[in-house]
Amino acid sequence: MKIIAVTNIKGGVGKTTTAVNLAYLCAAGGWTTLLWDLDSQSGATYVLRGERQEHASAKKLLAGKRELPELILATGYPGLDLLPADFSYRNFAVHLAERRRPTERLLKMSRPLREIYAALFLDCPSGISLLSENVLRAADVVIVPLVPTPLSVRMLIQLRDFVVSQGWSDLKLLPFFSMVDRRRALHQELIANARQQFPTMLATEVPYSSEIERMSVRRAPLPACAPKSDAARIYGALWAEIRAHLDAAPRAAAAAASSRYPESDDAVQHARM
């Protein structure tokens, strides 16, 4: 099972839109796909018309009183399921800190899903926290939408430096620019400079678009509700790039486990396979 995290480090740059559209396209391409909405604001859950699950609190999940497969909802789109968010997720990091080996809990929790799904998308809350460290440890790739501003690029540098400091050389950061206006000289300059700093920057750019904004009104993935739109085409190109990265460099499971989980037991390491 491939684990694909989507995070924007800071709010307001299309994280949930990206997660929903890419998960839909992944499923449409033949991969059984689960989208786990880890953001307490529940944006992905809302767009996919999911409903809050009773007794699905972060505390109960981490304590083992609820298993993830119990909480999965069908979305109505073939091959795409949803793990809806819960407002208690705002305290996810607090409850993680109370557990043994807190940075590995998400990986352990996701282990039962590997026999069911080919891909697990994680729609992550913004910022770097104990929860995001769990996500980074578990993920195969991290998709990072960026607005072309100096602050967004600075936050991406901080994320990259954190990954490097942890020695996670097998983790792929795949940033791309969102809400782009190529008519603005500042956008052109920032994008050009960022591409020099980040060789893995995806070529596809998502422009500012009212069609994308309407996703929250339509409550549906763009490739489903407006398949012939320019926006749907762009997300299709974005997913094709990401899929190529996933296919081009399959993980060496044993090497990855030993480099990123030196203290984990065999069962936890096997969960990555």
mmCIF file of C-alpha atoms in Angstrom:
data_model
loop_
_atom_site.group_PDB
_atom_site.id
_atom_site.type_symbol
_atom_site.label_atom_id
_atom_site.label_comp_id
_atom_site.label_asym_id
_atom_site.label_seq_id
_atom_site.Cartn_x
_atom_site.Cartn_y
_atom_site.Cartn_z
ATOM 1 C CA MET A 1 0.000 0.000 0.000
ATOM 2 C CA LYS A 2 1.318 3.416 -0.984
ATOM 3 C CA ILE A 3 0.794 6.177 1.578
ATOM 4 C CA ILE A 4 0.435 9.619 0.015
ATOM 5 C CA ALA A 5 0.258 12.584 2.377
ATOM 6 C CA VAL A 6 -1.039 15.998 1.339
ATOM 7 C CA THR A 7 -0.020 18.932 3.502
ATOM 8 C CA ASN A 8 0.357 22.644 2.870
ATOM 9 C CA ILE A 9 2.418 23.501 5.988
ATOM 10 C CA LYS A 10 0.360 26.697 6.309
ATOM 11 C CA GLY A 11 -3.357 27.170 5.664
ATOM 12 C CA GLY A 12 -5.289 28.334 2.654
ATOM 13 C CA VAL A 13 -3.506 26.924 -0.392
ATOM 14 C CA GLY A 14 -5.735 24.154 -1.725
ATOM 15 C CA LYS A 15 -4.654 21.207 0.422
ATOM 16 C CA THR A 16 -8.073 19.589 0.688
ATOM 17 C CA THR A 17 -8.955 20.272 -2.948
ATOM 18 C CA THR A 18 -5.726 18.549 -3.943
ATOM 19 C CA ALA A 19 -6.296 15.559 -1.662
ATOM 20 C CA VAL A 20 -9.858 14.972 -2.864
ATOM 21 C CA ASN A 21 -9.093 15.328 -6.578
ATOM 22 C CA LEU A 22 -5.966 13.181 -6.476
ATOM 23 C CA ALA A 23 -7.639 10.454 -4.421
ATOM 24 C CA TYR A 24 -10.522 10.371 -6.894
ATOM 25 C CA LEU A 25 -8.137 10.133 -9.850
ATOM 26 C CA CYS A 26 -6.137 7.423 -8.115
ATOM 27 C CA ALA A 27 -9.291 5.360 -7.641
ATOM 28 C CA ALA A 28 -10.465 6.056 -11.188
ATOM 29 C CA GLY A 29 -7.104 4.761 -12.407
ATOM 30 C CA GLY A 30 -7.738 1.366 -10.856
ATOM 31 C CA TRP A 31 -6.152 1.629 -7.398
ATOM 32 C CA THR A 32 -8.429 0.831 -4.479
ATOM 33 C CA THR A 33 -8.101 4.072 -2.534
ATOM 34 C CA LEU A 34 -8.859 5.373 0.931
ATOM 35 C CA LEU A 35 -8.790 9.052 1.879
ATOM 36 C CA TRP A 36 -8.266 9.650 5.586
ATOM 37 C CA ASP A 37 -9.272 13.153 6.619
ATOM 38 C CA LEU A 38 -6.909 13.944 9.496
ATOM 39 C CA ASP A 39 -7.841 17.627 9.629
ATOM 40 C CA SER A 40 -10.309 18.517 12.399
ATOM 41 C CA GLN A 41 -11.839 21.140 10.080
ATOM 42 C CA SER A 42 -13.222 18.204 8.043
ATOM 43 C CA GLY A 43 -12.890 19.791 4.607
ATOM 44 C CA ALA A 44 -12.404 16.536 2.693
ATOM 45 C CA THR A 45 -15.200 14.889 4.673
ATOM 46 C CA TYR A 46 -17.525 17.750 3.706
ATOM 47 C CA VAL A 47 -16.615 17.716 0.010
ATOM 48 C CA LEU A 48 -17.109 13.946 -0.204
ATOM 49 C CA ARG A 49 -20.411 14.203 1.700
ATOM 50 C CA GLY A 50 -19.177 12.085 4.588
ATOM 51 C CA GLU A 51 -20.764 12.130 8.009
ATOM 52 C CA ARG A 52 -19.203 12.215 11.420
ATOM 53 C CA GLN A 53 -18.811 8.758 12.928
ATOM 54 C CA GLU A 54 -19.870 8.238 16.526
ATOM 55 C CA HIS A 55 -17.173 7.047 18.913
ATOM 56 C CA ALA A 56 -14.427 7.900 16.387
ATOM 57 C CA SER A 57 -12.409 10.182 18.630
ATOM 58 C CA ALA A 58 -8.645 10.387 18.325
ATOM 59 C CA LYS A 59 -8.281 9.199 21.916
ATOM 60 C CA LYS A 60 -10.275 6.008 21.271
ATOM 61 C CA LEU A 61 -8.417 5.297 18.046
ATOM 62 C CA LEU A 62 -5.037 5.635 19.704
ATOM 63 C CA ALA A 63 -6.126 3.555 22.677
ATOM 64 C CA GLY A 64 -7.202 0.734 20.352
ATOM 65 C CA LYS A 65 -10.871 0.993 21.348
ATOM 66 C CA ARG A 66 -11.772 1.583 17.702
ATOM 67 C CA GLU A 67 -10.109 0.155 14.602
ATOM 68 C CA LEU A 68 -9.862 2.166 11.406
ATOM 69 C CA PRO A 69 -11.705 -0.369 9.182
ATOM 70 C CA GLU A 70 -14.770 0.009 11.431
ATOM 71 C CA LEU A 71 -15.067 3.689 10.511
ATOM 72 C CA ILE A 72 -14.670 3.562 6.725
ATOM 73 C CA LEU A 73 -17.456 5.031 4.591
ATOM 74 C CA ALA A 74 -18.176 4.485 0.897
ATOM 75 C CA THR A 75 -18.126 7.725 -1.089
ATOM 76 C CA GLY A 76 -20.290 6.598 -3.984
ATOM 77 C CA TYR A 77 -17.311 6.809 -6.345
ATOM 78 C CA PRO A 78 -15.996 3.406 -7.474
ATOM 79 C CA GLY A 79 -12.867 2.376 -5.636
ATOM 80 C CA LEU A 80 -12.791 5.423 -3.334
ATOM 81 C CA ASP A 81 -13.587 5.211 0.393
ATOM 82 C CA LEU A 82 -13.381 7.784 3.160
ATOM 83 C CA LEU A 83 -12.244 7.834 6.769
ATOM 84 C CA PRO A 84 -14.096 10.954 7.970
ATOM 85 C CA ALA A 85 -12.531 13.518 10.270
ATOM 86 C CA ASP A 86 -13.618 14.130 13.823
ATOM 87 C CA PHE A 87 -13.447 17.413 15.707
ATOM 88 C CA SER A 88 -11.396 15.643 18.380
ATOM 89 C CA TYR A 89 -8.560 15.403 15.845
ATOM 90 C CA ARG A 90 -7.608 18.928 16.922
ATOM 91 C CA ASN A 91 -6.101 17.180 19.991
ATOM 92 C CA PHE A 92 -4.503 14.336 18.035
ATOM 93 C CA ALA A 93 -0.979 15.451 18.921
ATOM 94 C CA VAL A 94 -1.867 15.685 22.617
ATOM 95 C CA HIS A 95 -3.128 12.102 22.692
ATOM 96 C CA LEU A 96 -0.166 10.896 20.629
ATOM 97 C CA ALA A 97 2.212 12.333 23.210
ATOM 98 C CA GLU A 98 0.634 10.083 25.836
ATOM 99 C CA ARG A 99 1.390 6.893 23.898
ATOM 100 C CA ARG A 100 4.505 4.729 23.819
ATOM 101 C CA ARG A 101 6.613 5.386 20.698
ATOM 102 C CA PRO A 102 4.317 8.267 19.743
ATOM 103 C CA THR A 103 5.914 8.971 16.364
ATOM 104 C CA GLU A 104 5.036 5.471 15.088
ATOM 105 C CA ARG A 105 1.381 5.264 16.104
ATOM 106 C CA LEU A 106 -0.084 6.259 12.738
ATOM 107 C CA LEU A 107 1.887 3.554 10.998
ATOM 108 C CA LYS A 108 0.641 0.925 13.455
ATOM 109 C CA MET A 109 -2.944 2.126 13.133
ATOM 110 C CA SER A 110 -2.839 1.936 9.343
ATOM 111 C CA ARG A 111 -1.490 -1.632 9.270
ATOM 112 C CA PRO A 112 -4.933 -3.331 8.879
ATOM 113 C CA LEU A 113 -5.589 -1.192 5.791
ATOM 114 C CA ARG A 114 -2.708 -2.566 3.738
ATOM 115 C CA GLU A 115 -4.633 -5.726 2.826
ATOM 116 C CA ILE A 116 -7.607 -3.694 1.607
ATOM 117 C CA TYR A 117 -6.212 -0.686 -0.265
ATOM 118 C CA ALA A 118 -3.541 0.013 -2.838
ATOM 119 C CA ALA A 119 -3.300 3.676 -1.833
ATOM 120 C CA LEU A 120 -3.953 5.629 1.347
ATOM 121 C CA PHE A 121 -4.231 9.423 1.045
ATOM 122 C CA LEU A 122 -3.777 11.493 4.195
ATOM 123 C CA ASP A 123 -5.319 14.977 4.206
ATOM 124 C CA CYS A 124 -3.172 16.477 6.951
ATOM 125 C CA PRO A 125 -3.653 19.550 9.125
ATOM 126 C CA SER A 126 -1.292 22.437 8.514
ATOM 127 C CA GLY A 127 1.930 22.901 10.446
ATOM 128 C CA ILE A 128 4.661 20.665 11.830
ATOM 129 C CA SER A 129 3.583 18.773 14.948
ATOM 130 C CA LEU A 130 3.736 15.332 16.494
ATOM 131 C CA LEU A 131 0.877 14.313 14.201
ATOM 132 C CA SER A 132 2.684 15.580 11.095
ATOM 133 C CA GLU A 133 5.841 13.753 12.225
ATOM 134 C CA ASN A 134 3.754 10.571 12.339
ATOM 135 C CA VAL A 135 2.561 11.318 8.824
ATOM 136 C CA LEU A 136 6.084 11.924 7.547
ATOM 137 C CA ARG A 137 7.295 8.663 9.072
ATOM 138 C CA ALA A 138 4.462 6.705 7.455
ATOM 139 C CA ALA A 139 4.294 8.332 4.019
ATOM 140 C CA ASP A 140 5.919 7.234 0.785
ATOM 141 C CA VAL A 141 5.470 10.677 -0.761
ATOM 142 C CA VAL A 142 4.364 14.057 0.600
ATOM 143 C CA ILE A 143 2.488 16.348 -1.776
ATOM 144 C CA VAL A 144 2.909 20.023 -0.858
ATOM 145 C CA PRO A 145 0.774 22.665 -2.628
ATOM 146 C CA LEU A 146 2.374 26.104 -2.460
ATOM 147 C CA VAL A 147 1.118 29.603 -3.145
ATOM 148 C CA PRO A 148 3.859 31.581 -4.935
ATOM 149 C CA THR A 149 4.840 33.715 -1.951
ATOM 150 C CA PRO A 150 8.135 34.012 -0.053
ATOM 151 C CA LEU A 151 6.492 32.691 3.128
ATOM 152 C CA SER A 152 5.269 29.503 1.435
ATOM 153 C CA VAL A 153 8.723 28.802 0.008
ATOM 154 C CA ARG A 154 10.292 29.495 3.411
ATOM 155 C CA MET A 155 7.945 26.992 5.051
ATOM 156 C CA LEU A 156 8.826 24.410 2.401
ATOM 157 C CA ILE A 157 12.513 24.933 3.194
ATOM 158 C CA GLN A 158 11.750 24.323 6.878
ATOM 159 C CA LEU A 159 9.930 21.114 6.011
ATOM 160 C CA ARG A 160 12.774 19.920 3.801
ATOM 161 C CA ASP A 161 15.348 20.721 6.493
ATOM 162 C CA PHE A 162 13.300 18.805 9.066
ATOM 163 C CA VAL A 163 13.146 15.741 6.802
ATOM 164 C CA VAL A 164 16.895 15.940 6.184
ATOM 165 C CA SER A 165 17.618 16.320 9.907
ATOM 166 C CA GLN A 166 15.711 13.089 10.571
ATOM 167 C CA GLY A 167 17.699 11.209 7.943
ATOM 168 C CA TRP A 168 14.617 10.261 5.918
ATOM 169 C CA SER A 169 16.413 10.063 2.583
ATOM 170 C CA ASP A 170 13.784 7.658 1.200
ATOM 171 C CA LEU A 171 10.881 10.111 1.695
ATOM 172 C CA LYS A 172 9.899 12.032 -1.436
ATOM 173 C CA LEU A 173 8.746 15.628 -1.075
ATOM 174 C CA LEU A 174 6.782 16.615 -4.184
ATOM 175 C CA PRO A 175 5.840 20.297 -3.975
ATOM 176 C CA PHE A 176 3.886 22.108 -6.673
ATOM 177 C CA PHE A 177 2.546 25.623 -7.135
ATOM 178 C CA SER A 178 -1.142 26.364 -6.667
ATOM 179 C CA MET A 179 -3.238 29.506 -7.160
ATOM 180 C CA VAL A 180 -0.739 30.659 -9.779
ATOM 181 C CA ASP A 181 -1.262 33.817 -11.832
ATOM 182 C CA ARG A 182 1.365 33.807 -14.572
ATOM 183 C CA ARG A 183 0.482 37.403 -15.467
ATOM 184 C CA ARG A 184 2.152 38.532 -12.251
ATOM 185 C CA ALA A 185 5.887 39.095 -12.490
ATOM 186 C CA LEU A 186 6.341 38.241 -8.808
ATOM 187 C CA HIS A 187 4.769 34.814 -9.312
ATOM 188 C CA GLN A 188 7.044 34.130 -12.279
ATOM 189 C CA GLU A 189 10.135 35.163 -10.334
ATOM 190 C CA LEU A 190 9.294 33.189 -7.204
ATOM 191 C CA ILE A 191 8.441 30.068 -9.155
ATOM 192 C CA ALA A 192 11.664 30.216 -11.162
ATOM 193 C CA ASN A 193 13.768 30.630 -8.024
ATOM 194 C CA ALA A 194 11.951 27.863 -6.155
ATOM 195 C CA ARG A 195 12.438 25.424 -9.020
ATOM 196 C CA GLN A 196 16.186 25.971 -8.754
ATOM 197 C CA GLN A 197 16.094 25.185 -5.027
ATOM 198 C CA PHE A 198 13.817 22.153 -5.313
ATOM 199 C CA PRO A 199 14.641 19.803 -8.205
ATOM 200 C CA THR A 200 11.661 17.579 -7.295
ATOM 201 C CA MET A 201 9.198 20.442 -7.794
ATOM 202 C CA LEU A 202 6.388 19.111 -9.978
ATOM 203 C CA ALA A 203 6.061 20.700 -13.414
ATOM 204 C CA THR A 204 2.277 21.026 -13.238
ATOM 205 C CA GLU A 205 0.975 24.321 -11.865
ATOM 206 C CA VAL A 206 -2.588 24.828 -10.661
ATOM 207 C CA PRO A 207 -3.860 28.311 -11.523
ATOM 208 C CA TYR A 208 -6.260 30.398 -9.524
ATOM 209 C CA SER A 209 -9.661 29.235 -10.771
ATOM 210 C CA SER A 210 -13.279 29.904 -9.872
ATOM 211 C CA GLU A 211 -14.011 26.347 -11.076
ATOM 212 C CA ILE A 212 -11.806 24.989 -8.303
ATOM 213 C CA GLU A 213 -13.419 27.288 -5.738
ATOM 214 C CA ARG A 214 -16.829 25.878 -6.669
ATOM 215 C CA MET A 215 -15.778 22.418 -5.533
ATOM 216 C CA SER A 216 -16.925 23.245 -1.999
ATOM 217 C CA VAL A 217 -20.329 24.232 -3.381
ATOM 218 C CA ARG A 218 -20.737 21.204 -5.616
ATOM 219 C CA ARG A 219 -19.258 18.891 -2.968
ATOM 220 C CA ALA A 220 -17.683 16.613 -5.543
ATOM 221 C CA PRO A 221 -14.253 16.012 -7.097
ATOM 222 C CA LEU A 222 -13.687 18.120 -10.214
ATOM 223 C CA PRO A 223 -12.954 15.150 -12.502
ATOM 224 C CA ALA A 224 -16.357 13.764 -11.481
ATOM 225 C CA CYS A 225 -18.528 16.887 -11.654
ATOM 226 C CA ALA A 226 -16.696 18.794 -14.416
ATOM 227 C CA PRO A 227 -14.555 16.220 -16.248
ATOM 228 C CA LYS A 228 -14.018 18.380 -19.357
ATOM 229 C CA SER A 229 -13.008 21.518 -17.486
ATOM 230 C CA ASP A 230 -9.504 22.970 -17.631
ATOM 231 C CA ALA A 231 -9.189 22.484 -13.878
ATOM 232 C CA ALA A 232 -9.980 18.758 -14.116
ATOM 233 C CA ARG A 233 -7.424 18.414 -16.912
ATOM 234 C CA ILE A 234 -4.762 20.112 -14.781
ATOM 235 C CA TYR A 235 -5.387 17.831 -11.814
ATOM 236 C CA GLY A 236 -5.192 14.901 -14.205
ATOM 237 C CA ALA A 237 -1.743 16.079 -15.309
ATOM 238 C CA LEU A 238 -0.719 16.553 -11.682
ATOM 239 C CA TRP A 239 -1.754 13.023 -10.770
ATOM 240 C CA ALA A 240 0.054 11.618 -13.822
ATOM 241 C CA GLU A 241 3.280 13.228 -12.569
ATOM 242 C CA ILE A 242 2.823 11.880 -9.056
ATOM 243 C CA ARG A 243 1.900 8.417 -10.319
ATOM 244 C CA ALA A 244 5.096 8.399 -12.402
ATOM 245 C CA HIS A 245 7.137 9.131 -9.272
ATOM 246 C CA LEU A 246 5.388 6.319 -7.410
ATOM 247 C CA ASP A 247 5.948 3.844 -10.247
ATOM 248 C CA ALA A 248 9.507 4.864 -11.102
ATOM 249 C CA ALA A 249 11.094 4.212 -7.731
ATOM 250 C CA PRO A 250 9.406 1.391 -5.814
ATOM 251 C CA ARG A 251 10.575 1.282 -2.237
ATOM 252 C CA ALA A 252 13.090 -1.278 -1.024
ATOM 253 C CA ALA A 253 11.019 -2.214 1.997
ATOM 254 C CA ALA A 254 13.792 -3.645 4.151
ATOM 255 C CA ALA A 255 16.131 -0.712 3.533
ATOM 256 C CA ALA A 256 13.388 1.822 4.123
ATOM 257 C CA ALA A 257 12.329 0.179 7.351
ATOM 258 C CA SER A 258 15.840 0.014 8.745
ATOM 259 C CA SER A 259 16.638 3.629 7.825
ATOM 260 C CA ARG A 260 13.452 5.224 9.129
ATOM 261 C CA TYR A 261 12.321 2.847 11.880
ATOM 262 C CA PRO A 262 15.468 1.721 13.707
ATOM 263 C CA GLU A 263 13.611 1.243 16.977
ATOM 264 C CA SER A 264 10.474 -0.400 15.584
ATOM 265 C CA ASP A 265 9.638 -4.040 16.055
ATOM 266 C CA ASP A 266 9.354 -6.419 13.092
ATOM 267 C CA ALA A 267 5.603 -6.089 12.849
ATOM 268 C CA VAL A 268 5.770 -2.336 12.544
ATOM 269 C CA GLN A 269 8.493 -2.554 9.927
ATOM 270 C CA HIS A 270 6.463 -5.090 7.974
ATOM 271 C CA ALA A 271 3.504 -2.702 7.987
ATOM 272 C CA ARG A 272 5.397 -0.547 5.475
ATOM 273 C CA MET A 273 5.451 -3.318 2.855
#
